Amino acid sequence: MPRAGLSTTAVVDAALAVADEHGVDALTLAAVAQRTGVATPSLYKHVAGLGELRTLLGARVIGDMADHFTRTVLGRSGDDAVAALMHAYRDYVRQYPARYAAMPLDPLHDPALAAAGGKLLDVVLAALRAYGLAGSDAIHATRCLRAVAHGFSSLEAGGGFGLPEDLDQTYDQLVSTVIATLRPPPRPE
Amino acid sequence: MPRAGLSTTAVVDAALAVADEHGVDALTLAAVAQRTGVATPSLYKHVAGLGELRTLLGARVIGDMADHFTRTVLGRSGDDAVAALMHAYRDYVRQYPARYAAMPLDPLHDPALAAAGGKLLDVVLAALRAYGLAGSDAIHATRCLRAVAHGFSSLEAGGGFGLPEDLDQTYDQLVSTVIATLRPPPRPE
DNA sequence: GCCGCTGACTACTGCCATTAGCTTTTGGGC
DNA sequence: GCCCAAAAGCTAATGGCAGTAGTCAGCGGC
């Protein structure tokens, strides 16, 4: 029997492909095994189980998003950077809805997730630099951006917007709203 | 063998309790059967299967939210009504995180869900009445409110906010931001 | 050329959803 | 009060899945 030459990375690659093609519910060890041309129990040589595979997949997705967004923000600043970031977020979820759904929301239960999440946070904080936000203010602002981007994108990906009104328009409205609050209030002097 | 006197409603009740107590992943027919004191296959006399049970559960939750929010909005209007609605949304998700996670985002694939969803939409539209928003504008505004409430609440429930900064403050900031955009722009006369 | 490590396999268990077919309770018509 | 049909429950069985145990074979280091 020829050896398949698998590795943890290859298993995660296959899992990503399965999720992208058939949805997050179809992400089973059996499906990943079939795609890699291996019997199901063989996967346990590379991954501790379905739970760990999900965690690794989540870390991969967060890292991938961080890379995307880093490229997006490069060479931009201020409103331009934040708007680009928000649209990149939505675009990513539209392009890979299943992958996004596979991403755990809480990165704290695993160091690998926390590291990838930190990278993502840094990108956002860099985009906010132009506003002079620091410390807690920057955290609150980041949370607002994330809540808006995640909320809109997950609803869109989940088919939560049934009416025919233009979604681009809704999102533009939402993005400009949240950006407006980042600017310091007009100084009354 | 004494008859258990089950009904579709009772099965959904039990499913709701299972989800609330043990999380949405623990919502299995086996668990619901045990809770109702019945063998698993007996449930098929009342629901078509796990899929239908999930749909019925979703409809129940949406209806429940609509009832909650209707009571919340009664006797309020304008910014007061919208702010109360937004906080009621977050409070509901905090109180019943698993139940909320069990709610499908797209109500269109089932008539019962669509009906419950329509009721929910009506409550929001009523709260927006004071702003003079009509037609598409009202739809866009509703979507913005939903994206913000859903985004923040699902992140909070999912443990997505790891840092110690006060969440109430973030949400207040977000709510007042989104409310500000509902008001007509200051007339330049 | 040999040996041990590692990756892969087969066989098995247990849980779950679902189906089929049987039994018993219940309630309505007489 | 009795009978019967429908409804509600049951047991048994199937197939898919995750995960475990134990076995075998290829490959690298010597």
CSV table of C-alpha atoms (C1' of nucleotides) in Angstrom, one decimal:
chain,number,residue,atom,x,y,z
A,1,MET,CA,0.0,0.0,0.0
A,2,PRO,CA,1.6,3.2,-1.2
A,3,ARG,CA,2.0,5.7,1.6
A,4,ALA,CA,-0.2,8.8,1.2
A,5,GLY,CA,2.4,11.2,2.6
A,6,LEU,CA,-0.1,13.1,4.6
A,7,SER,CA,0.7,15.8,7.2
A,8,THR,CA,-1.3,17.9,9.6
A,9,THR,CA,-1.1,20.8,7.1
A,10,ALA,CA,-2.4,18.6,4.3
A,11,VAL,CA,-5.3,17.4,6.5
A,12,VAL,CA,-6.2,21.0,7.3
A,13,ASP,CA,-6.0,21.8,3.6
A,14,ALA,CA,-8.4,19.0,2.8
A,15,ALA,CA,-10.7,20.0,5.6
A,16,LEU,CA,-10.8,23.6,4.2
A,17,ALA,CA,-11.7,22.3,0.8
A,18,VAL,CA,-14.4,20.0,2.1
A,19,ALA,CA,-16.0,22.9,4.1
A,20,ASP,CA,-15.7,25.3,1.1
A,21,GLU,CA,-17.3,22.9,-1.3
A,22,HIS,CA,-20.0,21.2,0.7
A,23,GLY,CA,-20.6,23.4,3.7
A,24,VAL,CA,-19.6,23.4,7.3
A,25,ASP,CA,-22.0,20.6,8.2
A,26,ALA,CA,-20.3,18.3,5.8
A,27,LEU,CA,-17.0,18.7,7.5
A,28,THR,CA,-16.6,15.2,8.9
A,29,LEU,CA,-13.5,13.1,9.4
A,30,ALA,CA,-15.0,10.6,6.9
A,31,ALA,CA,-15.2,13.3,4.2
A,32,VAL,CA,-11.7,14.5,4.8
A,33,ALA,CA,-10.4,11.0,4.8
A,34,GLN,CA,-12.1,10.3,1.5
A,35,ARG,CA,-10.7,13.4,0.0
A,36,THR,CA,-7.2,12.6,1.1
A,37,GLY,CA,-7.5,9.0,-0.1
A,38,VAL,CA,-7.0,7.5,3.3
A,39,ALA,CA,-9.1,5.5,5.8
A,40,THR,CA,-10.7,7.6,8.5
A,41,PRO,CA,-8.7,6.3,11.5
A,42,SER,CA,-5.5,7.2,9.6
A,43,LEU,CA,-6.3,10.9,10.2
A,44,TYR,CA,-5.7,10.4,13.9
A,45,LYS,CA,-1.9,10.1,13.1
A,46,HIS,CA,-2.0,13.8,12.1
A,47,VAL,CA,-4.9,15.3,14.1
A,48,ALA,CA,-6.2,14.4,17.6
A,49,GLY,CA,-9.8,14.3,16.5
A,50,LEU,CA,-12.6,16.3,14.9
A,51,GLY,CA,-12.4,18.9,17.6
A,52,GLU,CA,-8.7,19.6,17.0
A,53,LEU,CA,-9.3,19.7,13.3
A,54,ARG,CA,-11.9,22.3,13.8
A,55,THR,CA,-9.6,24.4,15.9
A,56,LEU,CA,-6.8,24.1,13.4
A,57,LEU,CA,-9.2,25.0,10.6
A,58,GLY,CA,-10.3,28.1,12.6
A,59,ALA,CA,-6.7,29.2,13.2
A,60,ARG,CA,-6.0,28.8,9.5
A,61,VAL,CA,-9.0,30.9,8.5
A,62,ILE,CA,-8.2,33.6,11.0
A,63,GLY,CA,-4.6,33.7,9.7
A,64,ASP,CA,-5.9,33.8,6.2
A,65,MET,CA,-8.2,36.7,7.0
A,66,ALA,CA,-5.4,38.6,8.7
A,67,ASP,CA,-3.2,38.2,5.6
A,68,HIS,CA,-6.0,39.4,3.3
A,69,PHE,CA,-6.7,42.4,5.5
A,70,THR,CA,-3.1,43.3,5.9
A,71,ARG,CA,-2.8,43.6,2.1
A,72,THR,CA,-6.0,45.5,2.0
A,73,VAL,CA,-4.9,48.2,4.5
A,74,LEU,CA,-1.4,48.6,3.1
A,75,GLY,CA,-1.0,52.1,1.6
A,76,ARG,CA,-4.3,53.4,3.1
A,77,SER,CA,-5.1,55.3,6.2
A,78,GLY,CA,-8.0,56.9,8.0
A,79,ASP,CA,-11.5,56.6,6.7
A,80,ASP,CA,-10.1,55.0,3.5
A,81,ALA,CA,-8.4,52.3,5.4
A,82,VAL,CA,-11.3,51.5,7.7
A,83,ALA,CA,-13.8,51.5,4.8
A,84,ALA,CA,-11.5,49.2,2.8
A,85,LEU,CA,-11.2,46.9,5.8
A,86,MET,CA,-15.0,46.7,6.4
A,87,HIS,CA,-15.6,45.9,2.7
A,88,ALA,CA,-12.8,43.3,2.7
A,89,TYR,CA,-14.4,41.6,5.6
A,90,ARG,CA,-17.7,41.4,3.9
A,91,ASP,CA,-16.1,40.3,0.6
A,92,TYR,CA,-14.2,37.5,2.4
A,93,VAL,CA,-17.3,36.1,4.0
A,94,ARG,CA,-19.2,36.3,0.7
A,95,GLN,CA,-16.3,34.4,-1.0
A,96,TYR,CA,-15.9,31.8,1.6
A,97,PRO,CA,-19.2,31.6,3.6
A,98,ALA,CA,-18.7,28.0,4.9
A,99,ARG,CA,-15.1,28.7,5.9
A,100,TYR,CA,-16.2,31.8,7.8
A,101,ALA,CA,-19.0,29.8,9.6
A,102,ALA,CA,-16.3,27.3,10.6
A,103,MET,CA,-14.4,30.0,12.4
A,104,PRO,CA,-14.9,30.0,16.2
A,105,LEU,CA,-15.8,33.3,17.7
A,106,ASP,CA,-13.8,32.9,20.9
A,107,PRO,CA,-10.1,32.6,20.2
A,108,LEU,CA,-9.2,32.1,23.8
A,109,HIS,CA,-9.6,28.4,24.3
A,110,ASP,CA,-6.5,27.7,22.2
A,111,PRO,CA,-3.1,29.4,21.9
A,112,ALA,CA,-3.0,29.0,18.1
A,113,LEU,CA,-6.3,30.8,17.7
A,114,ALA,CA,-5.2,33.5,20.1
A,115,ALA,CA,-2.1,34.2,18.2
A,116,ALA,CA,-3.9,34.4,14.9
A,117,GLY,CA,-6.6,36.6,16.5
A,118,GLY,CA,-4.0,38.9,17.8
A,119,LYS,CA,-2.6,39.4,14.4
A,120,LEU,CA,-6.0,40.3,13.1
A,121,LEU,CA,-6.5,42.7,16.0
A,122,ASP,CA,-3.2,44.4,15.2
A,123,VAL,CA,-4.3,45.1,11.6
A,124,VAL,CA,-7.4,46.8,12.8
A,125,LEU,CA,-5.6,48.8,15.4
A,126,ALA,CA,-3.1,49.9,12.8
A,127,ALA,CA,-6.0,51.1,10.6
A,128,LEU,CA,-7.4,53.1,13.5
A,129,ARG,CA,-4.0,54.8,14.2
A,130,ALA,CA,-4.9,57.8,12.2
A,131,TYR,CA,-7.8,58.6,14.6
A,132,GLY,CA,-5.6,58.9,17.6
A,133,LEU,CA,-7.6,56.3,19.4
A,134,ALA,CA,-5.6,54.7,22.2
A,135,GLY,CA,-6.2,52.2,25.0
A,136,SER,CA,-9.8,51.4,25.8
A,137,ASP,CA,-11.2,53.8,23.2
A,138,ALA,CA,-9.4,51.8,20.5
A,139,ILE,CA,-10.8,48.6,21.9
A,140,HIS,CA,-14.3,49.9,22.0
A,141,ALA,CA,-14.0,51.2,18.4
A,142,THR,CA,-12.6,47.8,17.3
A,143,ARG,CA,-15.5,46.0,18.8
A,144,CYS,CA,-17.9,48.3,17.1
A,145,LEU,CA,-16.3,47.6,13.7
A,146,ARG,CA,-16.2,43.9,14.3
A,147,ALA,CA,-19.8,43.7,15.5
A,148,VAL,CA,-21.0,45.6,12.4
A,149,ALA,CA,-18.9,43.6,10.0
A,150,HIS,CA,-19.7,40.3,11.5
A,151,GLY,CA,-23.3,41.0,12.0
A,152,PHE,CA,-24.0,42.1,8.5
A,153,SER,CA,-21.8,39.5,6.9
A,154,SER,CA,-23.1,36.6,8.8
A,155,LEU,CA,-26.7,37.6,8.2
A,156,GLU,CA,-26.0,38.0,4.5
A,157,ALA,CA,-24.2,34.7,4.3
A,158,GLY,CA,-27.0,33.0,6.2
A,159,GLY,CA,-29.6,34.3,3.9
A,160,GLY,CA,-31.0,36.6,6.6
A,161,PHE,CA,-31.8,39.4,4.2
A,162,GLY,CA,-34.8,38.3,2.2
A,163,LEU,CA,-36.1,41.5,0.8
A,164,PRO,CA,-35.0,42.8,-2.6
A,165,GLU,CA,-33.5,46.1,-1.4
A,166,ASP,CA,-29.9,46.6,-2.5
A,167,LEU,CA,-27.5,45.1,0.1
A,168,ASP,CA,-24.5,47.2,-1.0
A,169,GLN,CA,-26.5,50.3,-0.2
A,170,THR,CA,-27.3,49.0,3.3
A,171,TYR,CA,-23.7,48.1,4.0
A,172,ASP,CA,-22.4,51.4,2.7
A,173,GLN,CA,-24.8,53.2,5.0
A,174,LEU,CA,-23.7,51.1,7.9
A,175,VAL,CA,-20.0,51.5,7.2
A,176,SER,CA,-20.2,55.3,6.9
A,177,THR,CA,-22.3,55.4,10.1
A,178,VAL,CA,-19.7,53.6,12.1
A,179,ILE,CA,-16.8,55.4,10.6
A,180,ALA,CA,-18.4,58.7,11.5
A,181,THR,CA,-18.2,57.9,15.1
A,182,LEU,CA,-14.5,57.2,14.9
A,183,ARG,CA,-13.7,60.8,14.1
A,184,PRO,CA,-13.2,63.0,17.1
A,185,PRO,CA,-16.3,65.2,17.7
A,186,PRO,CA,-16.0,68.7,16.2
A,187,ARG,CA,-14.1,70.8,18.7
A,188,PRO,CA,-16.3,73.6,20.0
A,189,GLU,CA,-13.8,76.3,20.3
B,1,MET,CA,-47.5,1.1,29.4
B,2,PRO,CA,-49.1,4.5,30.4
B,3,ARG,CA,-49.3,6.8,27.5
B,4,ALA,CA,-47.1,9.9,27.8
B,5,GLY,CA,-49.6,12.2,26.3
B,6,LEU,CA,-47.1,13.9,24.0
B,7,SER,CA,-47.9,16.5,21.4
B,8,THR,CA,-45.8,18.5,18.9
B,9,THR,CA,-45.9,21.4,21.2
B,10,ALA,CA,-44.7,19.4,24.1
B,11,VAL,CA,-41.9,18.0,22.0
B,12,VAL,CA,-40.8,21.5,21.0
B,13,ASP,CA,-41.0,22.5,24.7
B,14,ALA,CA,-38.7,19.7,25.6
B,15,ALA,CA,-36.3,20.6,22.8
B,16,LEU,CA,-36.2,24.2,24.0
B,17,ALA,CA,-35.3,23.0,27.5
B,18,VAL,CA,-32.6,20.7,26.3
B,19,ALA,CA,-31.1,23.4,24.2
B,20,ASP,CA,-31.2,26.0,27.0
B,21,GLU,CA,-29.7,23.6,29.5
B,22,HIS,CA,-27.1,21.7,27.6
B,23,GLY,CA,-26.4,23.8,24.5
B,24,VAL,CA,-27.5,23.7,20.9
B,25,ASP,CA,-25.1,20.9,20.1
B,26,ALA,CA,-26.8,18.7,22.7
B,27,LEU,CA,-30.1,19.0,20.9
B,28,THR,CA,-30.6,15.5,19.7
B,29,LEU,CA,-33.7,13.4,19.3
B,30,ALA,CA,-32.3,11.0,21.9
B,31,ALA,CA,-32.0,13.8,24.5
B,32,VAL,CA,-35.5,15.1,23.8
B,33,ALA,CA,-36.9,11.6,24.0
B,34,GLN,CA,-35.2,11.0,27.3
B,35,ARG,CA,-36.5,14.2,28.7
B,36,THR,CA,-40.1,13.5,27.6
B,37,GLY,CA,-39.8,9.9,29.0
B,38,VAL,CA,-40.3,8.2,25.6
B,39,ALA,CA,-38.3,6.1,23.2
B,40,THR,CA,-36.6,8.0,20.5
B,41,PRO,CA,-38.6,6.7,17.5
B,42,SER,CA,-41.9,7.7,19.3
B,43,LEU,CA,-41.0,11.3,18.6
B,44,TYR,CA,-41.6,10.7,14.9
B,45,LYS,CA,-45.3,10.5,15.7
B,46,HIS,CA,-45.1,14.3,16.5
B,47,VAL,CA,-42.3,15.7,14.4
B,48,ALA,CA,-41.0,14.5,11.0
B,49,GLY,CA,-37.4,14.3,12.2
B,50,LEU,CA,-34.5,16.4,13.7
B,51,GLY,CA,-34.7,18.8,10.8
B,52,GLU,CA,-38.3,19.7,11.3
B,53,LEU,CA,-37.8,19.9,15.1
B,54,ARG,CA,-35.1,22.5,14.5
B,55,THR,CA,-37.4,24.5,12.2
B,56,LEU,CA,-40.2,24.3,14.8
B,57,LEU,CA,-37.8,25.4,17.5
B,58,GLY,CA,-36.6,28.3,15.3
B,59,ALA,CA,-40.2,29.4,14.8
B,60,ARG,CA,-40.9,29.2,18.5
B,61,VAL,CA,-37.8,31.3,19.3
B,62,ILE,CA,-38.6,34.0,16.7
B,63,GLY,CA,-42.2,34.2,18.0
B,64,ASP,CA,-40.9,34.4,21.6
B,65,MET,CA,-38.6,37.2,20.7
B,66,ALA,CA,-41.4,39.0,18.8
B,67,ASP,CA,-43.5,38.8,22.0
B,68,HIS,CA,-40.7,40.1,24.2
B,69,PHE,CA,-40.0,43.0,21.9
B,70,THR,CA,-43.6,43.9,21.5
B,71,ARG,CA,-43.9,44.3,25.2
B,72,THR,CA,-40.6,46.3,25.2
B,73,VAL,CA,-41.7,48.8,22.7
B,74,LEU,CA,-45.2,49.4,24.1
B,75,GLY,CA,-45.5,52.9,25.4
B,76,ARG,CA,-42.3,54.1,23.8
B,77,SER,CA,-41.4,55.9,20.7
B,78,GLY,CA,-38.5,57.4,18.8
B,79,ASP,CA,-35.0,57.0,20.1
B,80,ASP,CA,-36.4,55.6,23.3
B,81,ALA,CA,-38.2,52.8,21.5
B,82,VAL,CA,-35.2,51.9,19.3
B,83,ALA,CA,-32.7,51.9,22.2
B,84,ALA,CA,-35.1,49.8,24.3
B,85,LEU,CA,-35.4,47.4,21.4
B,86,MET,CA,-31.7,47.1,20.9
B,87,HIS,CA,-31.1,46.4,24.5
B,88,ALA,CA,-33.9,43.9,24.7
B,89,TYR,CA,-32.3,42.1,21.8
B,90,ARG,CA,-29.0,41.8,23.6
B,91,ASP,CA,-30.7,40.9,26.8
B,92,TYR,CA,-32.6,38.1,25.2
B,93,VAL,CA,-29.5,36.6,23.7
B,94,ARG,CA,-27.6,36.9,27.0
B,95,GLN,CA,-30.5,35.1,28.8
B,96,TYR,CA,-30.9,32.4,26.2
B,97,PRO,CA,-27.7,32.0,24.2
B,98,ALA,CA,-28.3,28.5,23.1
B,99,ARG,CA,-31.8,29.2,22.1
B,100,TYR,CA,-30.7,32.1,20.0
B,101,ALA,CA,-27.9,30.0,18.4
B,102,ALA,CA,-30.6,27.5,17.4
B,103,MET,CA,-32.5,30.2,15.5
B,104,PRO,CA,-32.0,30.0,11.7
B,105,LEU,CA,-31.1,33.3,10.1
B,106,ASP,CA,-33.1,32.8,6.9
B,107,PRO,CA,-36.8,32.5,7.6
B,108,LEU,CA,-37.7,32.0,4.0
B,109,HIS,CA,-37.3,28.2,3.8
B,110,ASP,CA,-40.4,27.6,5.9
B,111,PRO,CA,-43.7,29.4,6.1
B,112,ALA,CA,-43.9,29.1,9.8
B,113,LEU,CA,-40.6,30.9,10.2
B,114,ALA,CA,-41.6,33.5,7.6
B,115,ALA,CA,-44.7,34.3,9.6
B,116,ALA,CA,-42.9,34.7,12.9
B,117,GLY,CA,-40.2,36.7,11.2
B,118,GLY,CA,-42.8,39.0,9.7
B,119,LYS,CA,-44.2,39.7,13.2
B,120,LEU,CA,-40.7,40.6,14.4
B,121,LEU,CA,-40.1,42.9,11.4
B,122,ASP,CA,-43.4,44.6,12.2
B,123,VAL,CA,-42.3,45.4,15.7
B,124,VAL,CA,-39.2,47.1,14.4
B,125,LEU,CA,-41.0,49.0,11.7
B,126,ALA,CA,-43.4,50.3,14.4
B,127,ALA,CA,-40.5,51.5,16.5
B,128,LEU,CA,-39.2,53.3,13.5
B,129,ARG,CA,-42.4,55.0,12.7
B,130,ALA,CA,-41.5,58.2,14.6
B,131,TYR,CA,-38.6,58.8,12.2
B,132,GLY,CA,-40.8,59.1,9.2
B,133,LEU,CA,-38.9,56.3,7.4
B,134,ALA,CA,-40.9,54.6,4.7
B,135,GLY,CA,-40.4,52.0,2.1
B,136,SER,CA,-36.8,51.2,1.2
B,137,ASP,CA,-35.4,53.6,3.8
B,138,ALA,CA,-37.1,51.8,6.5
B,139,ILE,CA,-35.8,48.4,5.2
B,140,HIS,CA,-32.3,49.7,5.2
B,141,ALA,CA,-32.6,51.1,8.7
B,142,THR,CA,-34.1,47.9,9.9
B,143,ARG,CA,-31.2,45.9,8.4
B,144,CYS,CA,-28.7,48.2,10.1
B,145,LEU,CA,-30.3,47.7,13.5
B,146,ARG,CA,-30.4,44.0,13.0
B,147,ALA,CA,-26.9,43.7,11.8
B,148,VAL,CA,-25.7,45.7,14.9
B,149,ALA,CA,-27.8,43.8,17.4
B,150,HIS,CA,-27.1,40.4,15.9
B,151,GLY,CA,-23.4,41.1,15.4
B,152,PHE,CA,-22.7,42.3,18.9
B,153,SER,CA,-25.0,39.8,20.6
B,154,SER,CA,-23.7,36.8,18.8
B,155,LEU,CA,-20.1,37.8,19.4
B,156,GLU,CA,-20.8,38.4,23.1
B,157,ALA,CA,-22.6,35.1,23.4
B,158,GLY,CA,-19.9,33.3,21.6
B,159,GLY,CA,-17.2,34.6,23.9
B,160,GLY,CA,-15.8,36.7,21.1
B,161,PHE,CA,-14.9,39.7,23.3
B,162,GLY,CA,-12.0,38.5,25.4
B,163,LEU,CA,-10.6,41.8,26.7
B,164,PRO,CA,-11.7,43.2,30.0
B,165,GLU,CA,-13.2,46.5,28.7
B,166,ASP,CA,-16.8,47.1,29.7
B,167,LEU,CA,-19.2,45.6,27.2
B,168,ASP,CA,-22.1,47.7,28.3
B,169,GLN,CA,-20.1,50.8,27.3
B,170,THR,CA,-19.3,49.4,23.9
B,171,TYR,CA,-22.9,48.5,23.2
B,172,ASP,CA,-24.2,51.9,24.3
B,173,GLN,CA,-21.7,53.5,22.0
B,174,LEU,CA,-22.8,51.3,19.1
B,175,VAL,CA,-26.5,51.8,19.8
B,176,SER,CA,-26.3,55.6,20.0
B,177,THR,CA,-24.2,55.6,16.8
B,178,VAL,CA,-26.8,53.7,14.9
B,179,ILE,CA,-29.7,55.7,16.3
B,180,ALA,CA,-28.0,58.9,15.3
B,181,THR,CA,-28.3,57.9,11.7
B,182,LEU,CA,-32.0,57.3,11.9
B,183,ARG,CA,-32.7,60.9,12.6
B,184,PRO,CA,-33.1,63.1,9.5
B,185,PRO,CA,-30.0,65.2,8.8
B,186,PRO,CA,-30.2,68.7,10.3
B,187,ARG,CA,-32.1,70.8,7.8
B,188,PRO,CA,-29.9,73.4,6.2
B,189,GLU,CA,-32.5,76.2,5.9
C,1,DG,C1',21.3,-5.3,4.2
C,2,DC,C1',18.9,-4.6,8.7
C,3,DC,C1',16.0,-2.3,12.3
C,4,DG,C1',12.9,0.7,14.3
C,5,DC,C1',9.9,4.4,13.8
C,6,DT,C1',6.0,6.1,11.8
C,7,DG,C1',2.0,6.1,8.8
C,8,DA,C1',-1.4,3.5,7.3
C,9,DC,C1',-4.7,-0.4,7.7
C,10,DT,C1',-8.7,-3.6,9.5
C,11,DA,C1',-11.8,-4.7,13.1
C,12,DC,C1',-14.6,-3.0,16.6
C,13,DT,C1',-17.6,-0.1,19.9
C,14,DG,C1',-21.0,3.1,20.9
C,15,DC,C1',-24.0,6.9,19.7
C,16,DC,C1',-27.3,8.9,16.8
C,17,DA,C1',-31.1,9.4,13.1
C,18,DT,C1',-34.2,7.0,10.8
C,19,DT,C1',-37.4,3.2,9.1
C,20,DA,C1',-40.4,-0.9,9.6
C,21,DG,C1',-43.6,-3.3,11.7
C,22,DC,C1',-46.1,-4.6,16.0
C,23,DT,C1',-49.0,-3.6,20.3
C,24,DT,C1',-51.8,-1.1,23.2
C,25,DT,C1',-54.5,2.6,24.7
C,26,DT,C1',-58.1,5.7,23.8
C,27,DG,C1',-62.2,7.8,22.3
C,28,DG,C1',-66.4,7.9,19.4
C,29,DG,C1',-70.4,5.5,17.3
C,30,DC,C1',-73.8,2.3,18.2
D,1,DG,C1',-71.5,-0.7,28.0
D,2,DC,C1',-69.1,-2.6,23.7
D,3,DC,C1',-66.5,-2.5,19.6
D,4,DC,C1',-63.3,-0.8,16.4
D,5,DA,C1',-60.3,2.1,14.2
D,6,DA,C1',-56.9,5.6,14.6
D,7,DA,C1',-53.3,7.2,17.1
D,8,DA,C1',-49.4,6.7,20.2
D,9,DG,C1',-46.3,4.1,22.0
D,10,DC,C1',-42.9,0.1,21.6
D,11,DT,C1',-38.8,-3.1,19.9
D,12,DA,C1',-35.7,-4.3,16.3
D,13,DA,C1',-32.8,-3.2,12.8
D,14,DT,C1',-29.9,-0.3,9.4
D,15,DG,C1',-26.4,2.9,8.2
D,16,DG,C1',-23.3,6.7,9.1
D,17,DC,C1',-20.3,8.8,12.2
D,18,DA,C1',-16.3,9.5,15.9
D,19,DG,C1',-13.1,7.3,18.2
D,20,DT,C1',-10.0,3.1,20.0
D,21,DA,C1',-7.0,-1.1,19.7
D,22,DG,C1',-4.0,-3.8,17.6
D,23,DT,C1',-1.5,-5.1,13.3
D,24,DC,C1',1.4,-4.5,9.2
D,25,DA,C1',4.4,-2.4,5.9
D,26,DG,C1',7.5,1.2,3.9
D,27,DC,C1',11.3,4.3,4.7
D,28,DG,C1',15.4,6.4,6.8
D,29,DG,C1',19.5,5.7,9.4
D,30,DC,C1',23.1,2.7,10.3
